[in-house]
mmCIF file of C-alpha atoms in Angstrom:
data_model
loop_
_atom_site.group_PDB
_atom_site.id
_atom_site.type_symbol
_atom_site.label_atom_id
_atom_site.label_comp_id
_atom_site.label_asym_id
_atom_site.label_seq_id
_atom_site.Cartn_x
_atom_site.Cartn_y
_atom_site.Cartn_z
ATOM 1 C CA MET A 3 -15.799 6.227 0.469
ATOM 2 C CA GLU A 4 -15.087 6.182 -3.278
ATOM 3 C CA ALA A 5 -12.076 4.352 -4.573
ATOM 4 C CA TYR A 6 -8.882 6.293 -4.184
ATOM 5 C CA SER A 7 -7.037 6.577 -7.486
ATOM 6 C CA ILE A 8 -4.285 8.579 -8.897
ATOM 7 C CA PRO A 9 -2.615 8.629 -12.308
ATOM 8 C CA TYR A 10 0.868 7.329 -12.848
ATOM 9 C CA GLU A 11 2.858 8.297 -15.851
ATOM 10 C CA VAL A 12 5.703 6.032 -16.728
ATOM 11 C CA ARG A 13 8.993 7.882 -16.757
ATOM 12 C CA TRP A 14 12.323 7.068 -18.374
ATOM 13 C CA THR A 15 13.748 6.065 -14.922
ATOM 14 C CA ASP A 16 11.010 3.448 -14.558
ATOM 15 C CA ILE A 17 12.186 1.538 -17.569
ATOM 16 C CA ASP A 18 14.531 -1.649 -17.438
ATOM 17 C CA ALA A 19 16.735 -3.231 -20.110
ATOM 18 C CA ASN A 20 13.731 -4.809 -21.795
ATOM 19 C CA ARG A 21 12.121 -1.375 -22.357
ATOM 20 C CA HIS A 22 9.157 -2.019 -20.055
ATOM 21 C CA VAL A 23 8.462 -0.952 -16.509
ATOM 22 C CA ARG A 24 10.762 -2.564 -13.842
ATOM 23 C CA TYR A 25 8.927 -4.158 -11.031
ATOM 24 C CA SER A 26 10.415 -1.895 -8.215
ATOM 25 C CA ALA A 27 8.920 1.166 -10.085
ATOM 26 C CA TYR A 28 5.529 -0.322 -9.410
ATOM 27 C CA VAL A 29 6.397 -0.910 -5.739
ATOM 28 C CA ASP A 30 7.666 2.690 -5.514
ATOM 29 C CA ALA A 31 4.467 4.111 -7.192
ATOM 30 C CA ALA A 32 2.420 2.114 -4.721
ATOM 31 C CA ALA A 33 4.326 3.668 -1.812
ATOM 32 C CA GLU A 34 3.875 7.128 -3.130
ATOM 33 C CA MET A 35 0.240 6.527 -3.500
ATOM 34 C CA ARG A 36 -0.169 5.307 0.103
ATOM 35 C CA PHE A 37 1.826 8.367 1.174
ATOM 36 C CA ARG A 38 -0.448 10.748 -0.685
ATOM 37 C CA PHE A 39 -3.530 9.002 0.778
ATOM 38 C CA PHE A 40 -2.277 9.316 4.362
ATOM 39 C CA THR A 41 -1.091 12.857 3.934
ATOM 40 C CA GLU A 42 -4.507 13.949 2.507
ATOM 41 C CA HIS A 43 -6.005 12.476 5.710
ATOM 42 C CA ASN A 44 -3.543 14.374 8.026
ATOM 43 C CA LEU A 45 -1.277 11.350 8.550
ATOM 44 C CA THR A 46 1.911 13.247 7.305
ATOM 45 C CA VAL A 47 5.502 12.224 8.118
ATOM 46 C CA GLU A 48 5.344 14.650 10.952
ATOM 47 C CA ALA A 49 2.288 12.897 12.448
ATOM 48 C CA PHE A 50 3.853 9.545 12.248
ATOM 49 C CA ASP A 51 6.924 10.890 13.900
ATOM 50 C CA ARG A 52 4.779 12.478 16.650
ATOM 51 C CA LEU A 53 2.991 9.064 17.179
ATOM 52 C CA GLY A 54 6.339 7.324 17.205
ATOM 53 C CA VAL A 55 5.426 4.646 14.713
ATOM 54 C CA GLY A 56 5.937 3.915 11.034
ATOM 55 C CA PRO A 57 4.536 1.422 8.603
ATOM 56 C CA VAL A 58 6.765 -1.542 7.493
ATOM 57 C CA TYR A 59 6.269 -4.294 4.959
ATOM 58 C CA THR A 60 6.142 -7.897 6.092
ATOM 59 C CA SER A 61 5.430 -9.357 2.644
ATOM 60 C CA MET A 62 4.914 -8.123 -0.948
ATOM 61 C CA MET A 63 3.535 -9.665 -4.037
ATOM 62 C CA VAL A 64 3.492 -8.210 -7.528
ATOM 63 C CA ASN A 65 1.515 -9.782 -10.307
ATOM 64 C CA PHE A 66 1.975 -8.812 -14.011
ATOM 65 C CA TYR A 67 -0.787 -9.027 -16.499
ATOM 66 C CA ARG A 68 0.142 -6.773 -19.403
ATOM 67 C CA GLU A 69 3.289 -5.082 -20.579
ATOM 68 C CA VAL A 70 3.484 -1.340 -19.785
ATOM 69 C CA LEU A 71 5.861 0.825 -21.841
ATOM 70 C CA LEU A 72 7.643 4.220 -21.557
ATOM 71 C CA GLY A 73 5.081 7.158 -21.927
ATOM 72 C CA GLU A 74 1.957 5.275 -20.897
ATOM 73 C CA THR A 75 -0.266 6.651 -18.190
ATOM 74 C CA LEU A 76 -1.872 4.208 -15.700
ATOM 75 C CA THR A 77 -4.441 4.697 -12.994
ATOM 76 C CA ILE A 78 -3.613 3.220 -9.617
ATOM 77 C CA THR A 79 -6.398 2.454 -7.225
ATOM 78 C CA LEU A 80 -5.808 1.716 -3.499
ATOM 79 C CA LEU A 81 -7.921 -0.846 -1.733
ATOM 80 C CA LEU A 82 -7.841 -2.304 1.865
ATOM 81 C CA ALA A 83 -7.648 -6.168 1.472
ATOM 82 C CA GLY A 84 -7.330 -6.973 5.103
ATOM 83 C CA LEU A 85 -6.963 -5.606 8.692
ATOM 84 C CA SER A 86 -6.683 -7.273 12.030
ATOM 85 C CA PRO A 87 -9.080 -6.278 14.855
ATOM 86 C CA GLN A 88 -6.511 -4.251 16.622
ATOM 87 C CA GLY A 89 -4.812 -3.016 13.440
ATOM 88 C CA ILE A 90 -1.457 -4.560 14.032
ATOM 89 C CA ARG A 91 -1.605 -6.314 10.591
ATOM 90 C CA TRP A 92 -2.855 -4.807 7.498
ATOM 91 C CA LYS A 93 -2.930 -5.714 3.784
ATOM 92 C CA VAL A 94 -3.393 -3.100 1.018
ATOM 93 C CA TRP A 95 -3.948 -3.817 -2.749
ATOM 94 C CA HIS A 96 -2.837 -1.567 -5.456
ATOM 95 C CA ASP A 97 -4.499 -2.037 -8.914
ATOM 96 C CA PHE A 98 -2.689 -0.583 -11.958
ATOM 97 C CA ARG A 99 -4.787 -0.144 -14.962
ATOM 98 C CA LYS A 100 -3.975 0.917 -18.519
ATOM 99 C CA SER A 101 -5.874 3.778 -20.150
ATOM 100 C CA ASN A 102 -8.175 1.168 -21.828
ATOM 101 C CA GLY A 103 -9.185 -0.018 -18.413
ATOM 102 C CA LYS A 104 -7.355 -3.281 -18.624
ATOM 103 C CA LYS A 105 -5.474 -4.616 -15.636
ATOM 104 C CA ALA A 106 -1.718 -4.292 -15.997
ATOM 105 C CA VAL A 107 -0.282 -5.039 -12.628
ATOM 106 C CA THR A 108 -1.473 -5.570 -9.024
ATOM 107 C CA VAL A 109 0.800 -4.899 -5.905
ATOM 108 C CA CYS A 110 -0.317 -6.490 -2.623
ATOM 109 C CA ILE A 111 1.519 -5.437 0.519
ATOM 110 C CA GLU A 112 1.159 -6.816 3.979
ATOM 111 C CA GLY A 113 2.564 -4.793 6.864
ATOM 112 C CA THR A 114 2.516 -3.745 10.560
ATOM 113 C CA PHE A 115 3.433 -0.704 12.381
ATOM 114 C CA LEU A 116 6.923 -0.432 14.026
ATOM 115 C CA ASP A 117 7.482 1.432 17.222
ATOM 116 C CA LEU A 118 10.243 3.694 16.313
ATOM 117 C CA THR A 119 11.844 3.490 19.746
ATOM 118 C CA THR A 120 11.661 -0.217 20.624
ATOM 119 C CA ARG A 121 11.955 -1.252 16.893
ATOM 120 C CA GLN A 122 9.148 -3.874 17.609
ATOM 121 C CA PRO A 123 5.608 -4.269 15.992
ATOM 122 C CA THR A 124 3.113 -2.111 17.890
ATOM 123 C CA LEU A 125 -0.662 -1.317 17.806
ATOM 124 C CA PRO A 126 -1.531 1.660 15.718
ATOM 125 C CA SER A 127 -3.156 4.782 17.381
ATOM 126 C CA PRO A 128 -6.869 5.392 17.027
ATOM 127 C CA GLU A 129 -5.897 8.193 14.620
ATOM 128 C CA ILE A 130 -4.223 5.702 12.322
ATOM 129 C CA MET A 131 -7.098 3.186 12.643
ATOM 130 C CA THR A 132 -9.642 5.945 11.676
ATOM 131 C CA VAL A 133 -7.727 6.691 8.425
ATOM 132 C CA PHE A 134 -7.397 2.888 7.565
ATOM 133 C CA GLN A 135 -11.178 2.661 8.019
ATOM 134 C CA LEU A 136 -11.500 5.241 5.177
ATOM 135 C CA VAL A 137 -9.720 3.049 2.569
ATOM 136 C CA PRO A 138 -12.278 1.251 0.337
ATOM 137 C CA ARG A 139 -12.291 -2.491 0.817
ATOM 138 C CA THR A 140 -11.666 -5.278 -1.611
ATOM 139 C CA PRO A 141 -14.684 -7.582 -2.303
ATOM 140 C CA ASP A 142 -12.790 -10.367 -0.548
ATOM 141 C CA PHE A 143 -11.572 -8.306 2.482
ATOM 142 C CA GLU A 144 -10.128 -10.449 5.135
ATOM 143 C CA VAL A 145 -10.170 -9.990 8.867
ATOM 144 C CA MET A 146 -6.600 -10.788 9.746
ATOM 145 C CA SER A 147 -5.357 -12.401 12.964
ATOM 146 C CA ASP A 148 -3.784 -10.057 15.470
ATOM 147 C CA ASN A 149 -1.069 -12.730 15.923
ATOM 148 C CA ARG A 150 2.241 -11.483 14.374
ATOM 149 C CA TRP A 151 3.498 -13.284 11.223
ATOM 150 C CA PHE A 152 5.679 -15.532 13.491
ATOM 151 C CA GLY A 153 2.821 -16.830 15.559
ATOM 152 C CA ARG A 154 3.355 -14.986 18.993
ATOM 153 C CA LYS A 155 0.819 -12.643 20.413
ATOM 154 C CA LEU A 156 1.640 -8.972 20.924
#
């Protein structure tokens, strides 16, 4: 599959006191992008509800390379940076590029799936795993351990 990208136009509400984009606006834009990707592949909010699971973050890293100002339009690209064999752990990479193609920001998020009844990490359904396999991979894609982040097995 080709890289999945969307445009992101910097809005007034994305700006901080220094007149550049606040870090949480990048995190919000990355979440919106993932939501769009899943929805376009029939993993809607209703589908996650029917499956009884939801994605949750276990860690997040934001790296800043270039200042971005009000009115600029960026391109965000989604890549799969890691996935455990059973899919209990995943890592996605969001690359924010300026209109000149230069890297502005990267957002890397690691997560798991939460069983919405037990409130515990759970294995994703085959339906979810199929969609994860559609996300283009980073060149340094990592096969992650199925052990949870605190070292116990599921």
